Short mmCIF file of C-alpha atoms in Angstrom, two decimals:
data_model
loop_
_atom_site.label_atom_id
_atom_site.label_comp_id
_atom_site.label_asym_id
_atom_site.label_seq_id
_atom_site.Cartn_x
_atom_site.Cartn_y
_atom_site.Cartn_z
CA MET A 17 12.34 46.99 -69.85
CA GLU A 18 14.51 48.81 -67.35
CA SER A 19 11.73 48.69 -64.81
CA SER A 20 11.32 44.96 -65.38
CA LEU A 21 15.05 44.55 -64.88
CA ARG A 22 14.89 46.50 -61.61
CA VAL A 23 12.00 44.37 -60.44
CA ASN A 24 13.93 41.20 -61.31
CA ARG A 25 17.08 42.51 -59.56
CA ALA A 26 15.07 43.42 -56.51
CA ALA A 27 13.51 39.96 -56.50
CA LEU A 28 16.96 38.36 -56.89
CA ASN A 29 18.39 40.52 -54.11
CA SER A 30 15.50 39.54 -51.87
CA LYS A 31 16.00 35.86 -52.66
CA GLU A 32 19.75 36.22 -52.12
CA LYS A 33 19.16 37.82 -48.72
CA THR A 34 16.72 35.05 -47.83
CA LEU A 35 19.22 32.38 -48.93
CA ARG A 36 22.07 34.03 -46.98
CA ALA A 37 19.87 34.21 -43.89
CA THR A 38 18.90 30.54 -44.35
CA ILE A 39 22.56 29.56 -44.81
CA ALA A 40 23.50 31.52 -41.68
CA ARG A 41 20.75 29.74 -39.70
CA LEU A 42 21.89 26.37 -41.04
CA LYS A 43 25.51 27.10 -40.06
CA ALA A 44 24.37 28.15 -36.58
CA LEU A 45 22.34 24.94 -36.27
CA GLN A 46 25.30 22.89 -37.48
CA GLU A 47 27.59 24.50 -34.89
CA GLU A 48 24.98 23.92 -32.19
CA MET A 49 24.67 20.27 -33.22
CA GLU A 50 28.45 19.83 -33.19
CA ALA A 51 28.63 21.36 -29.71
CA LYS A 52 25.83 19.06 -28.51
CA ASN A 53 27.57 16.06 -30.08
CA LYS A 54 30.74 16.93 -28.16
CA ASP A 55 28.70 17.29 -24.96
CA PHE A 56 27.03 13.93 -25.62
CA GLU A 57 30.40 12.30 -26.28
CA ILE A 58 31.78 13.70 -23.01
CA GLU A 59 28.65 12.66 -21.11
CA GLY A 60 28.73 9.23 -22.77
CA ALA A 61 32.36 8.73 -21.75
CA ALA A 62 31.51 9.73 -18.18
CA LEU A 63 28.56 7.32 -18.13
CA ARG A 64 30.72 4.50 -19.52
CA ALA A 65 33.27 5.16 -16.77
CA GLN A 66 30.51 5.07 -14.15
CA VAL A 67 29.18 1.80 -15.57
CA GLN A 68 32.66 0.26 -15.45
CA THR A 69 33.10 1.40 -11.85
CA LEU A 70 29.72 -0.05 -10.90
CA GLN A 71 30.56 -3.32 -12.66
CA ARG A 72 33.82 -3.59 -10.69
CA GLN A 73 31.98 -2.84 -7.44
CA LEU A 74 29.33 -5.43 -8.30
CA SER A 75 32.01 -8.00 -9.06
CA ARG A 76 33.72 -7.33 -5.72
CA SER A 77 30.37 -7.47 -3.90
CA LEU A 78 29.46 -10.78 -5.55
CA HIS A 79 32.86 -12.17 -4.60
CA GLU A 80 32.35 -11.02 -1.00
CA VAL A 81 28.87 -12.59 -0.94
CA GLU A 82 30.29 -15.89 -2.17
CA GLU A 83 33.01 -15.77 0.50
CA LEU A 84 30.43 -15.04 3.21
CA ARG A 85 28.18 -17.80 1.93
CA ALA A 86 31.07 -20.28 2.03
CA LYS A 87 31.92 -19.20 5.58
CA ALA A 88 28.27 -19.55 6.64
CA VAL A 89 28.07 -23.04 5.15
CA ALA A 90 31.31 -24.03 6.91
CA MET A 91 30.05 -22.63 10.24
CA ASP A 92 26.71 -24.37 9.83
CA LYS A 93 28.46 -27.66 9.11
CA ARG A 94 30.85 -27.23 12.04
CA TYR A 95 28.03 -26.47 14.48
CA LYS A 96 25.85 -29.23 13.07
CA ASP A 97 28.72 -31.69 13.36
CA GLY A 98 29.36 -30.48 16.91
CA PHE A 99 25.70 -30.91 17.82
CA ASP A 100 25.63 -34.37 16.25
CA LEU A 101 28.69 -35.37 18.30
CA TRP A 102 27.10 -34.02 21.47
CA LEU A 103 23.84 -35.83 20.72
CA ASP A 104 25.72 -39.09 20.06
CA SER A 105 27.60 -38.74 23.35
CA MET A 106 24.33 -38.09 25.21
CA ASN A 107 22.76 -41.16 23.61
CA ASP A 108 25.82 -43.21 24.56
CA MET A 109 25.61 -41.96 28.17
CA LEU A 110 21.89 -42.71 28.34
CA ALA A 111 22.40 -46.15 26.85
CA ALA A 112 25.16 -46.90 29.36
CA ALA A 113 23.23 -45.57 32.37
CA PRO A 114 21.19 -48.08 34.34
CA ILE A 115 17.48 -47.43 34.23
CA THR A 116 16.07 -47.61 37.74
CA ARG A 117 12.66 -46.17 37.12
CA ALA A 118 10.49 -45.02 34.27
CA ILE A 119 11.05 -41.52 33.01
CA ARG A 120 8.13 -39.29 33.84
CA VAL A 121 7.09 -36.97 31.01
CA PRO A 122 5.49 -33.79 32.31
CA PRO A 123 2.05 -33.02 30.88
CA ARG A 124 1.72 -30.36 28.24
CA PRO A 125 0.41 -27.02 29.41
CA ALA A 126 -3.18 -26.38 28.40
CA THR A 127 -3.67 -23.85 25.66
CA ALA A 128 -6.67 -21.58 25.65
#
């Protein structure tokens, strides 16, 4: 009976050691996970800040593009209006000028 008790105690001690080792490994894994979670939180905050910065830059860039587009449209209109005025004045001058002879149109150059 004593030998059976010793065997049982030895088995219990072995199981206890195994359980303690398992618990120690689990605690180490838990600490590692908590450290990684903190790292991920820090990295996530940094990424969110970068995204916000990029969004602000994009917003400014879009605003600048819209301003440039509006300026280009205004310039195009101004030059088109200027050309139209010039063309009208040329037509008026041609209409007012006396025609003394037919206008000779030069022939087109031959293409090979």
